[in-house]
Coordinates of C-alpha atoms and ligand atoms in Angstrom, one line a residue:
X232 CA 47.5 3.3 21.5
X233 CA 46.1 6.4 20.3
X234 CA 46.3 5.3 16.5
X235 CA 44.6 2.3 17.4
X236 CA 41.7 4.2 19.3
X237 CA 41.8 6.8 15.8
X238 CA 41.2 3.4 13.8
X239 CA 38.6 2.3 15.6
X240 CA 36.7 5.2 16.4
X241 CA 37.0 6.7 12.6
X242 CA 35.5 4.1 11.2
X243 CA 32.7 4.1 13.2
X244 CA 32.1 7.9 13.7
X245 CA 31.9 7.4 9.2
X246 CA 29.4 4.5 9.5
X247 CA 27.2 6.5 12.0
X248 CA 27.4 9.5 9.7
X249 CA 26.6 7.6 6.7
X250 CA 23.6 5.7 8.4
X251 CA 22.0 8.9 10.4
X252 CA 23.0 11.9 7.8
X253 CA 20.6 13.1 5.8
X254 CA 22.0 14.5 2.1
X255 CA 21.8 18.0 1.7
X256 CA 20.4 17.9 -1.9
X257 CA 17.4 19.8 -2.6
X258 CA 14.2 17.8 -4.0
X259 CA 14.2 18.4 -8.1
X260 CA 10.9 21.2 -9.2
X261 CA 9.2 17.8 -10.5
X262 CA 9.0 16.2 -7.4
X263 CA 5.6 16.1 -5.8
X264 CA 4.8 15.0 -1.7
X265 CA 2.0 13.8 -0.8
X266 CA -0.6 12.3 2.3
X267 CA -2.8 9.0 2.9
X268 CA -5.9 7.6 4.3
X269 CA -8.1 4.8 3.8
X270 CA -11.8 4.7 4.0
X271 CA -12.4 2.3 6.7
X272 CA -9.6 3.7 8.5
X273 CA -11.0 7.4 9.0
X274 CA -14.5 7.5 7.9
X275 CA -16.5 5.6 10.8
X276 CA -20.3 6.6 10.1
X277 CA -20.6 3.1 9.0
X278 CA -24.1 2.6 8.4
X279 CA -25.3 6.4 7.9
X280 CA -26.6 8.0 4.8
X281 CA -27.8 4.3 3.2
X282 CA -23.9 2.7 3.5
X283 CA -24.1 -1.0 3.3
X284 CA -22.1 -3.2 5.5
X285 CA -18.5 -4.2 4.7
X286 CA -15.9 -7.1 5.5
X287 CA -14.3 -5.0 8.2
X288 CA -17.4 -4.5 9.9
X289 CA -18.5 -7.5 9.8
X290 CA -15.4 -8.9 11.1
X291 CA -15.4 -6.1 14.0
X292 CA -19.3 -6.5 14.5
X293 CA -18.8 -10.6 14.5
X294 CA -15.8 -11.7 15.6
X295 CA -14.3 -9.6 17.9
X296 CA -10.9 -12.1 19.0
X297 CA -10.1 -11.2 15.4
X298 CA -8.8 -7.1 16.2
X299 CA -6.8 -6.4 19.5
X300 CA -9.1 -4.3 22.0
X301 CA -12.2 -5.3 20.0
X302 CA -11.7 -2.2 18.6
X303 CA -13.6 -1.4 15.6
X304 CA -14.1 1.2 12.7
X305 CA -17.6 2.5 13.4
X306 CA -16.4 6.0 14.0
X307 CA -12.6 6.2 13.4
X308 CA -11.5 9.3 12.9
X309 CA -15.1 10.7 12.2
X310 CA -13.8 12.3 9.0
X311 CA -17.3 11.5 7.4
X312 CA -18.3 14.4 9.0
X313 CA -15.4 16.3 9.8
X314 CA -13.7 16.4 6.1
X315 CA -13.7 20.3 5.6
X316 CA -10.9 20.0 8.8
X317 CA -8.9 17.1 7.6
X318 CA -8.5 19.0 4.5
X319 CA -7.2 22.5 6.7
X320 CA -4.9 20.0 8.0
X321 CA -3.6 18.6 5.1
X322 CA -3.5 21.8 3.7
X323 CA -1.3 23.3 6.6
X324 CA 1.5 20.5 5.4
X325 CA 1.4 22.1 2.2
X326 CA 1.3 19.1 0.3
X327 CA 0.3 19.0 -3.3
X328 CA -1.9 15.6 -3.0
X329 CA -4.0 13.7 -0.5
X330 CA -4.5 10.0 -1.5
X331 CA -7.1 8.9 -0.1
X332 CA -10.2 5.8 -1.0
X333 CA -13.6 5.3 -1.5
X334 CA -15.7 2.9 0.6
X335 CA -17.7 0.5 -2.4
X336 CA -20.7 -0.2 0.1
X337 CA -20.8 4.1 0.6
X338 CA -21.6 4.3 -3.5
X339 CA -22.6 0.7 -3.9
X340 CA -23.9 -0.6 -0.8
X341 CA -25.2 -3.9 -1.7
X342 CA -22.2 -3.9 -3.8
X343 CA -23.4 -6.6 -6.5
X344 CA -23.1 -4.8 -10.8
X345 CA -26.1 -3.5 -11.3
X346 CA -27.7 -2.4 -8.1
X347 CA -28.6 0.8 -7.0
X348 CA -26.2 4.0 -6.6
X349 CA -26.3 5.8 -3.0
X350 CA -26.5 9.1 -4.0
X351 CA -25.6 10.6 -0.4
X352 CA -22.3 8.6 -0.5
X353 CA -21.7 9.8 -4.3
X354 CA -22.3 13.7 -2.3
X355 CA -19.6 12.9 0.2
X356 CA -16.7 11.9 -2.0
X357 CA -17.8 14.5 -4.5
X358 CA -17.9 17.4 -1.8
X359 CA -14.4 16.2 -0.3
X360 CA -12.7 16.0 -3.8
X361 CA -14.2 19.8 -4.2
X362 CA -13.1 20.9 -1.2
X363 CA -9.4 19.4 -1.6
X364 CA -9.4 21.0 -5.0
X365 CA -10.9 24.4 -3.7
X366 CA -7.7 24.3 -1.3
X367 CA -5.2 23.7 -4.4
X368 CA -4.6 20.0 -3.4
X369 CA -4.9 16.9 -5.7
X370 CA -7.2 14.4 -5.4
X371 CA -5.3 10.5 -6.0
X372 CA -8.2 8.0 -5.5
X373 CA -7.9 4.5 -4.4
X374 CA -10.9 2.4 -5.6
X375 CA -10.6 -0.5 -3.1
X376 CA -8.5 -0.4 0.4
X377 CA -9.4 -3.3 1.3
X378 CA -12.9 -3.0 2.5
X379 CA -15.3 -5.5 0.4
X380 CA -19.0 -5.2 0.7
X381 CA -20.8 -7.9 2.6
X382 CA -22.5 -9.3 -0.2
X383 CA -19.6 -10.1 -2.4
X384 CA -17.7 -12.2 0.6
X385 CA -20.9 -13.8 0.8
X386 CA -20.6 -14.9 -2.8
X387 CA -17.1 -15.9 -2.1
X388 CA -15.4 -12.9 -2.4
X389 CA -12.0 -12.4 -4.6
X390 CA -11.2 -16.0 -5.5
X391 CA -14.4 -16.1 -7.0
X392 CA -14.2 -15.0 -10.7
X393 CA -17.2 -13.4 -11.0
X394 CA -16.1 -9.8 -8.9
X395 CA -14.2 -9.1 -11.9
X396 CA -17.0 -7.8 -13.1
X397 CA -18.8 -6.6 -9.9
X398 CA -15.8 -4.8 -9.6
X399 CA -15.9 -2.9 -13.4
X400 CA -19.4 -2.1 -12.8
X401 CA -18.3 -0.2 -9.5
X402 CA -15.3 1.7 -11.5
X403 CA -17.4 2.6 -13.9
X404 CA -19.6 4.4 -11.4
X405 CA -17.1 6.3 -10.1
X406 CA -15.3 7.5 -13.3
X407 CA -18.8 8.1 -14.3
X408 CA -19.8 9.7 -10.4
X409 CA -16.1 11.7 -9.9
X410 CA -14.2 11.2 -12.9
X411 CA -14.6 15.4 -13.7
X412 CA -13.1 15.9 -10.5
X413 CA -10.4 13.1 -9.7
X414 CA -7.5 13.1 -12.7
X415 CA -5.3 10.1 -10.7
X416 CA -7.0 6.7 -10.1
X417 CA -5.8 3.9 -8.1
X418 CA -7.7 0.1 -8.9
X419 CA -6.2 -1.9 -5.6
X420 CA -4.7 -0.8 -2.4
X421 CA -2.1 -3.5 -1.7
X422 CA -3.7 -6.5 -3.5
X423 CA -1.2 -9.1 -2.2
X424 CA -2.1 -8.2 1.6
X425 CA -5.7 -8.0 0.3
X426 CA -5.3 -12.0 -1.0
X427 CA -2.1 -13.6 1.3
X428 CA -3.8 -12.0 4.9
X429 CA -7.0 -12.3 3.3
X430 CA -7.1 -15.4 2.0
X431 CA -4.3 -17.1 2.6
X432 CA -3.1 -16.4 6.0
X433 CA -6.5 -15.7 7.4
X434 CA -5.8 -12.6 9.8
X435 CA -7.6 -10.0 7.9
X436 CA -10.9 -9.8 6.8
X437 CA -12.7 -11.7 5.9
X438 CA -10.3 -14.2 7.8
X439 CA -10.3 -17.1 5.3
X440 CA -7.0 -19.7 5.9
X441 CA -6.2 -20.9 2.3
X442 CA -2.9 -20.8 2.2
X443 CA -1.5 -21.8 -1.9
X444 CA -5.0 -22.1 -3.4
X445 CA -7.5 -19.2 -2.0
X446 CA -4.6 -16.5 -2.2
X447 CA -3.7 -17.4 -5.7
X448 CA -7.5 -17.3 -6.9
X449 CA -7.8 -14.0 -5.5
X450 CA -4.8 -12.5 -7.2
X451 CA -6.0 -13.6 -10.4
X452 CA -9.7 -12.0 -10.1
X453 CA -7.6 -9.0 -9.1
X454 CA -5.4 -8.6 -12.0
X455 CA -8.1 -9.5 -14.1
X456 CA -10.4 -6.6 -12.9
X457 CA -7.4 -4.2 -12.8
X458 CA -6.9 -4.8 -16.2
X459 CA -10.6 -4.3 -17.7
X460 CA -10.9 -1.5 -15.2
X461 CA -7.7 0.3 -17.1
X462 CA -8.8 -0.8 -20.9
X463 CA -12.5 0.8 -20.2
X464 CA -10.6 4.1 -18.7
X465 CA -8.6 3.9 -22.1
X466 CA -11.7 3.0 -24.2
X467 CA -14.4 5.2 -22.9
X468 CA -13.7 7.9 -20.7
X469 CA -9.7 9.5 -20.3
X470 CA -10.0 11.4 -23.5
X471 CA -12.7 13.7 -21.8
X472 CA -11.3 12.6 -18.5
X473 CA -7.5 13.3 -19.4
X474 CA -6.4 11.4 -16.0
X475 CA -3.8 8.5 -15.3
X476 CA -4.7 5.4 -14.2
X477 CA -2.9 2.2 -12.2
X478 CA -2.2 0.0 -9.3
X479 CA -0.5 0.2 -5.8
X480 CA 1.4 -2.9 -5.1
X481 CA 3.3 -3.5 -1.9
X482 CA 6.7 -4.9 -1.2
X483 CA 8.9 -5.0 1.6
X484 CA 13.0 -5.1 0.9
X485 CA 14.5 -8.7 0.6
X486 CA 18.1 -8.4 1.4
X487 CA 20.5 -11.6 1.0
X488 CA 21.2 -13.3 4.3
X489 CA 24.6 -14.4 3.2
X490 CA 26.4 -13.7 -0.6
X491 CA 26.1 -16.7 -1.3
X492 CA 24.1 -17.0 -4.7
X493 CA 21.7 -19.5 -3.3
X494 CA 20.7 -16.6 -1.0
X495 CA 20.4 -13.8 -3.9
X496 CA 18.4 -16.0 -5.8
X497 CA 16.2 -16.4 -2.3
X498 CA 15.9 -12.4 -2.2
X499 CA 15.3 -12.1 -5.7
X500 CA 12.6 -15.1 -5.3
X501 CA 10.9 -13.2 -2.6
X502 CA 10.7 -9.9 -4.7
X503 CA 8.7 -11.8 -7.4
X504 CA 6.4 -13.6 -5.2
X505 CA 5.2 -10.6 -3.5
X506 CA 5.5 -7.6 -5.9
X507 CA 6.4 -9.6 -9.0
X508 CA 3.2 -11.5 -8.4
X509 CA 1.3 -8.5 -9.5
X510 CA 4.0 -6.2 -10.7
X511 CA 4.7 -8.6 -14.0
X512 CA 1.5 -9.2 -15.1
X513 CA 0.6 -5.4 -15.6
X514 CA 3.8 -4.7 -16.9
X515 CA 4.7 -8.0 -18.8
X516 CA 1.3 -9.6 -19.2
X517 CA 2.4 -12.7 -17.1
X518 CA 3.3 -13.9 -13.4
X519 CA 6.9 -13.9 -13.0
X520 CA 8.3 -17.2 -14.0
X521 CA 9.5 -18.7 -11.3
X522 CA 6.4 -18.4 -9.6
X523 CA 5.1 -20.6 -12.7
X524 CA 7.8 -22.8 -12.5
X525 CA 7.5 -23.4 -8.7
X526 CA 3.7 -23.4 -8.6
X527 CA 3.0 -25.8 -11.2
X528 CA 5.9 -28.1 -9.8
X529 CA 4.8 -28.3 -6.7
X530 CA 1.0 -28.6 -7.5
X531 CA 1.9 -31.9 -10.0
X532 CA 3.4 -33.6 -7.1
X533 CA 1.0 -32.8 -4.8
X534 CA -1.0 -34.7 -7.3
X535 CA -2.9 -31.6 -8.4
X536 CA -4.8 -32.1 -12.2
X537 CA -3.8 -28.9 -12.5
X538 CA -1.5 -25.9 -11.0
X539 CA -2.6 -24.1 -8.1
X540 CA -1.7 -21.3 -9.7
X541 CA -4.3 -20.0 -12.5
X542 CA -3.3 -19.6 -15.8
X543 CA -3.7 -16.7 -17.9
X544 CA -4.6 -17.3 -21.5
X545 CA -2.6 -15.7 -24.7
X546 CA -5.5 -12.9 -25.0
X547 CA -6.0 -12.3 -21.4
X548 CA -1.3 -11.7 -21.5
X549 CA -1.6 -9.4 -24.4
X550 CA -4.9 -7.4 -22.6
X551 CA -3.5 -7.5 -19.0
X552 CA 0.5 -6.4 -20.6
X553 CA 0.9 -2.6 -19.7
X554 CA -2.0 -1.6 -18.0
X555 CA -0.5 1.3 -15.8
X556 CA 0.5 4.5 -16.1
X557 CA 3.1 4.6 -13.3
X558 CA 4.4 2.1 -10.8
X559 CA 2.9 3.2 -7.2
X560 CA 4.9 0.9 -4.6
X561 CA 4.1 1.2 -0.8
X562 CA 6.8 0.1 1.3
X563 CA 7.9 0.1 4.6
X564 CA 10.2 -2.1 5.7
X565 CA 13.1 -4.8 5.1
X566 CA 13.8 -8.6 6.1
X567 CA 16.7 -10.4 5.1
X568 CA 15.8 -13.7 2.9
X569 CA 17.5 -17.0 3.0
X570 CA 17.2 -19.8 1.0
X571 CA 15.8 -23.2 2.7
X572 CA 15.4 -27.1 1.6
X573 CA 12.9 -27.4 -0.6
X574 CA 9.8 -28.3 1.4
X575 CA 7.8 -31.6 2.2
X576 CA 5.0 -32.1 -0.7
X577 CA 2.8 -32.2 1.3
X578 CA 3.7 -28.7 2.8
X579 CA 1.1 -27.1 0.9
X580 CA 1.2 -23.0 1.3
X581 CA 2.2 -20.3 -0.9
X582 CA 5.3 -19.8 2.0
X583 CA 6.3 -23.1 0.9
X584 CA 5.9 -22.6 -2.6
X585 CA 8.4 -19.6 -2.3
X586 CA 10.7 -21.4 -0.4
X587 CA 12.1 -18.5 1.3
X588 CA 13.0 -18.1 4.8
X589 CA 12.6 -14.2 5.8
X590 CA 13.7 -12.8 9.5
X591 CA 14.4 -9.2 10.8
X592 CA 17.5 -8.3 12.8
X593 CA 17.7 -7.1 15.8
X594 CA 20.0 -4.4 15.4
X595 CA 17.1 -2.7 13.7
X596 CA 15.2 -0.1 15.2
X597 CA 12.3 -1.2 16.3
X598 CA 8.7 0.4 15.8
X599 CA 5.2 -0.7 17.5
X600 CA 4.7 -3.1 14.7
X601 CA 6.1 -5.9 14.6
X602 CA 7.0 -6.6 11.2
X603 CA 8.1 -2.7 10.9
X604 CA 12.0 -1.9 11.4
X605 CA 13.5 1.0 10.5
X606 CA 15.9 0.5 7.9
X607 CA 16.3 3.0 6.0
X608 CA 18.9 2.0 2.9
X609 CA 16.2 -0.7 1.9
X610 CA 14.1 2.1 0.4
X611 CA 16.9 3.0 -1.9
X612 CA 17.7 -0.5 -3.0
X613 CA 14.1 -1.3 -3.6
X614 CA 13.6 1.8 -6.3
X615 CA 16.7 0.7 -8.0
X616 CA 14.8 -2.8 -7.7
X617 CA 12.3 -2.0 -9.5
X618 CA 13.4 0.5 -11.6
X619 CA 15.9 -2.0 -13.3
X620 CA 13.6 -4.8 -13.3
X621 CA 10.6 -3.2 -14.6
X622 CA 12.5 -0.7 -17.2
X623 CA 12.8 2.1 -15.7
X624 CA 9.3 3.4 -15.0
X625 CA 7.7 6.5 -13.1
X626 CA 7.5 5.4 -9.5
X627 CA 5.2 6.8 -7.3
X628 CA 5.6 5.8 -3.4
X629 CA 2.2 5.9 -2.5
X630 CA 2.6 4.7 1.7
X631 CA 5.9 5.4 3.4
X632 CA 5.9 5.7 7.5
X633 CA 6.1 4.4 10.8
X634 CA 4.3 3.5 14.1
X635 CA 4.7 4.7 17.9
X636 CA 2.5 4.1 20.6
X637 CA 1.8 7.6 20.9
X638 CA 2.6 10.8 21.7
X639 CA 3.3 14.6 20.0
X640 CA 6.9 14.7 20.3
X641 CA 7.6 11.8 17.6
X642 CA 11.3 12.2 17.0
X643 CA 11.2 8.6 15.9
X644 CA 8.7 9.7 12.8
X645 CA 10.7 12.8 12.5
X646 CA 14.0 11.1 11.7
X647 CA 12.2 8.1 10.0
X648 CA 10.7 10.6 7.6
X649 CA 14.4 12.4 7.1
X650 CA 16.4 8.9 6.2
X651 CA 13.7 7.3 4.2
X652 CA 13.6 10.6 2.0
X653 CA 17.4 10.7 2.2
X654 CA 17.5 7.5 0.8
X655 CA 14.8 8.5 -2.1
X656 CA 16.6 11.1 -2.8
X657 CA 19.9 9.9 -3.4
X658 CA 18.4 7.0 -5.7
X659 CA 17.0 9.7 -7.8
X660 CA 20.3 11.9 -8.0
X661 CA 22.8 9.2 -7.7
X662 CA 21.2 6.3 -9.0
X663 CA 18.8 8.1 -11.9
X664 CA 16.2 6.2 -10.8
X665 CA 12.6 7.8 -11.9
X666 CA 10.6 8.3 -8.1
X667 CA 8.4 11.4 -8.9
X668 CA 5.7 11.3 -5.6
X669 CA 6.2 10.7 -2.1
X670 CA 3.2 10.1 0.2
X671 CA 3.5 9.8 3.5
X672 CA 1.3 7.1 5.6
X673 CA -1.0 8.9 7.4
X674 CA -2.2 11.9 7.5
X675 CA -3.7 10.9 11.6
X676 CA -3.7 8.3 13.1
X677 CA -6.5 5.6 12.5
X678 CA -8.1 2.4 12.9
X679 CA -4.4 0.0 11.8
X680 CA -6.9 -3.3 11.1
X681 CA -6.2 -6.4 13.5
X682 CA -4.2 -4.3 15.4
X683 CA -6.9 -1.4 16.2
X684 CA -6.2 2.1 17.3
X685 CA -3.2 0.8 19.4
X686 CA -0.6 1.3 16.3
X687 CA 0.3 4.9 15.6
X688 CA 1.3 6.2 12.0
X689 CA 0.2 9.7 11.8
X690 CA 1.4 12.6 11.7
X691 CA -1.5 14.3 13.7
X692 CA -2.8 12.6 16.3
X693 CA -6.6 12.0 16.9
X694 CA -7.9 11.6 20.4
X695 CA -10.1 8.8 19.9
X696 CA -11.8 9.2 23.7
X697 CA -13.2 12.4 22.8
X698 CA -16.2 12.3 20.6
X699 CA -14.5 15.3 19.2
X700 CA -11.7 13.4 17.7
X701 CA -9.5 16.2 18.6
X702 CA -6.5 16.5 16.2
X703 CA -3.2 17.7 16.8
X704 CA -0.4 17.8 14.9
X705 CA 3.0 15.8 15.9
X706 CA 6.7 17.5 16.0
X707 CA 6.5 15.2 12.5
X708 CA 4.1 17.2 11.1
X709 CA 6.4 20.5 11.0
X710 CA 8.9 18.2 10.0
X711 CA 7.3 17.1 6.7
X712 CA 6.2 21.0 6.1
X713 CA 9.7 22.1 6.9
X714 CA 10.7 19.8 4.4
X715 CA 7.6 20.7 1.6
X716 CA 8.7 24.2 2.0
X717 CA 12.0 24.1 1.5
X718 CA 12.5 21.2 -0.3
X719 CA 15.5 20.4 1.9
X720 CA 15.8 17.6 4.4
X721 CA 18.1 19.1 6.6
X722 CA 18.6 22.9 8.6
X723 CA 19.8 24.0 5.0
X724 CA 20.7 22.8 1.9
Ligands
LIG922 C1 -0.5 -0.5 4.3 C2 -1.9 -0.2 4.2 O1 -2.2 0.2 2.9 C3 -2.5 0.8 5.3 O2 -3.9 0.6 5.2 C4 -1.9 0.5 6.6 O3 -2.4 1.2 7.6 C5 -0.4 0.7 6.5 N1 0.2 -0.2 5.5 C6 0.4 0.5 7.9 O4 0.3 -0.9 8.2

């Protein structure tokens, strides 16, 4: 009896340790943590100082069913005006960078090539950048989080062609505007949510249902406006400039269902469809294959003259091929990915053309958003992920974190934060895999899009019913300092 309980307990007690202990390895001299924001999410002001208006105020302003609480992002976090104590804050977590993005319509506020610079917004991100550099932390700068100025959804937005150069005119302001100051550039924040929710699924600004056709247009204006954006960075201004330059493409984990090879291949599938999609034309020149292969044999029988998916040309695959400088991956979560029948022809989504089913399991811990469970080996797998498929590259995580409804004492975020960096860290030790940056999404909690100020990722909070916007920092916060300073996830290493 008692050997049997010993069997049965052992086992377990080993699988609890191995899911919920954190390694006692120290993080290598090399490695660098970090903290996010995005514009739209903690700036509010929204139309001060000459800012025109963007798609997520127009959304919030318009078409209020669209965010839970018809919440909105006119003040936020009020760190427009109050960015000399976000940066005390981010300094008091001793990290060595602060990502965080510039609003377009702020520099650019009719945002069309060729219009007028607002030199007030120019003031704000160049007196930010100061400040975060007077405190001795890095700037990283995101070009686009995902807030497009009015006029260019009213010319069609990204699936029209033409914002690849709207959108070169704009970088070249700001290398021009900040460039002395800002030595790591990001193009896109998370194009594929940018396009799929954008465009394709229709429940994010600006809200457009095009599921297979719109999505896939907007990708391809994307890439093409990464690339150019990179190639003038290389052609005119990172000798004087000396910075780095890329992309920040999202993916969650896709685990087998089953072992079954129809299953891998499912996984594997869904790994090229969301970050392959972007992933292999900056680093190969092309879309992944199989995306080709699907896409253009689907569209013929769908009786399409031509794929759904835009071709690249031979020049535009040798111009687009290596156009980064790192990999930067956001990630967050995993789903498990089985394979399913192929789908009716006249199914006609970009869900369908991946042919992927993708769930969540229960056993997971939950979080306050929905598609967010805590799993914390994913992380791990993904790096190796992409490390192997993408030859070993420098990998930035540039968003890593997790929601709660509220509240200071965030044990949730605290142990999130230990496993997750567990995980990193034994992929660099154990696996040799090349993660140099950790960031940790957010610095406070903000306006989370659809979903308003009712999701909670940061690691201060903000009382958004003061007009103070009172921060205080979470248990999580020590946490990540704790960790910062010692370099060591657990009590010691
Ligand atoms: C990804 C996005 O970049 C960020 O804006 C968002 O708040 C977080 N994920 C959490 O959903």
């Amino acid at each position: 009896m008692v050997t049997r309980l010993v069997l049965f307990v052992l086992p377990c007690v080993l699988l609890f340790e191995k899911a919920y202990t954190a390694t006692n390895r120290t993080f290598p001299s090399y490695f660098k943590f970090g903290v996010a924001t995005a514009s739209y999410q903690v700036e509010g002001a929204w139309n001060e100082d000459g800012k025109g208006e963007n798609i997520w105020d127009h959304v919030c302003h318009t078409n209020s069913t669209f965010i839970d609480n018809k919440d909105n992002g006119d003040v936020a976090c009020d760190s427009y005006h109050k960015y000399k104590e976000d940066v005390q804050m981010i300094k008091n977590l001793g990290v060595d960078y602060y990502r965080f993005s510039l609003s377009w319509s702020r520099i650019l506020p009719r945002g069309l090539a060729g219009t007028p610079v607002n030199q007030l917004g120019i003031n704000y991100y160049r007196n930010l950048t100061q400040e975060l550099l007077d405190n001795g932390i890095e700037p990283m700068v995101t070009m686009f989080h995902w807030d497009l100025p009015e006029p260019l959804q009213d010319i069609g937005g990204w699936p029209n062609p033409e914002l690849e150069d709207h959108f070169v005119y704009y970088a070249r302001t700001v290398f021009e505007q900040l460039g002395d100051l800002v030595k790591f550039w990001m193009t896109f924040n998370e194009p594929k949510q940018t396009c799929q929710e954008g465009y394709g699924l229709g429940v994010m600004a600006p809200g457009i249902k095009s599921s297979g056709i719109a999505d896939y247009k907007c990708a391809h204006t994307l890439i093409k406006a990464h690339a150019k954006t990179y190639h003038l960075y290389d052609d005119e201004f990172r000798a004087k400039q000396n910075g780095s330059i890329g992309i920040v493409a999202d993916t969650t984990w896709y685990e087998p269902a089953s072992g079954s090879d129809a299953d891998k291949a499912a996984a594997e599938r869904a790994l090229q469809f969301k970050f392959g999609w972007f992933l292999n034309p900056i680093v190969n020149g092309n879309y992944p294959q199989v995306m080709i292969d699907r896409v253009d044999e689907r569209s013929k029988k769908q009786g399409f003259a031509q794929s759904r998916l835009p071709k690249f040309t031979d020049e535009e695959i040798e111009y687009i091929k290596g156009t980064h400088d790192f990999v930067a991956v956001n990630t967050y979560t995993t789903n498990y990915a089985q394979d399913v029948e192929e789908p009716d022809s006249d199914e006609l989504s970009y869900e369908s053309d991946m042919k992927v089913e993708l769930f969540l399991d229960d056993d997971w811990e939950e979080s306050a958003s929905s598609w967010l469970r805590v799993v914390p080996w994913g992380i791990r797998k993904l790096v190796n992920w992409v490390s192997k498929t993408y030859n070993n590259p420098e990998i930035f995580i540039t968003e890593n974190g997790v929601s709660d409804r509220g509240g200071i004492e965030d044990e949730n975020r605290t142990s999130f934060y230990r496993e997750y960096l567990s995980n990193i860290l034994e992929a660099i030790e154990e696996d040799g895999v090349n993660v140099t940056r950790y960031t940790a999404w957010s610095l406070m909690d903000n306006f989370e899009w659809a979903r308003g100020y009712a999701e909670k990722y940061g690691l201060y909070s903000v009382d958004f019913k003061s007009s103070n916007r009172t921060r205080t920092p979470k248990a999580s916060a020590d946490y990540y300092k704790q960790v910062i300073t010692t370099r060591c996830l657990v009590n010691s290493c």
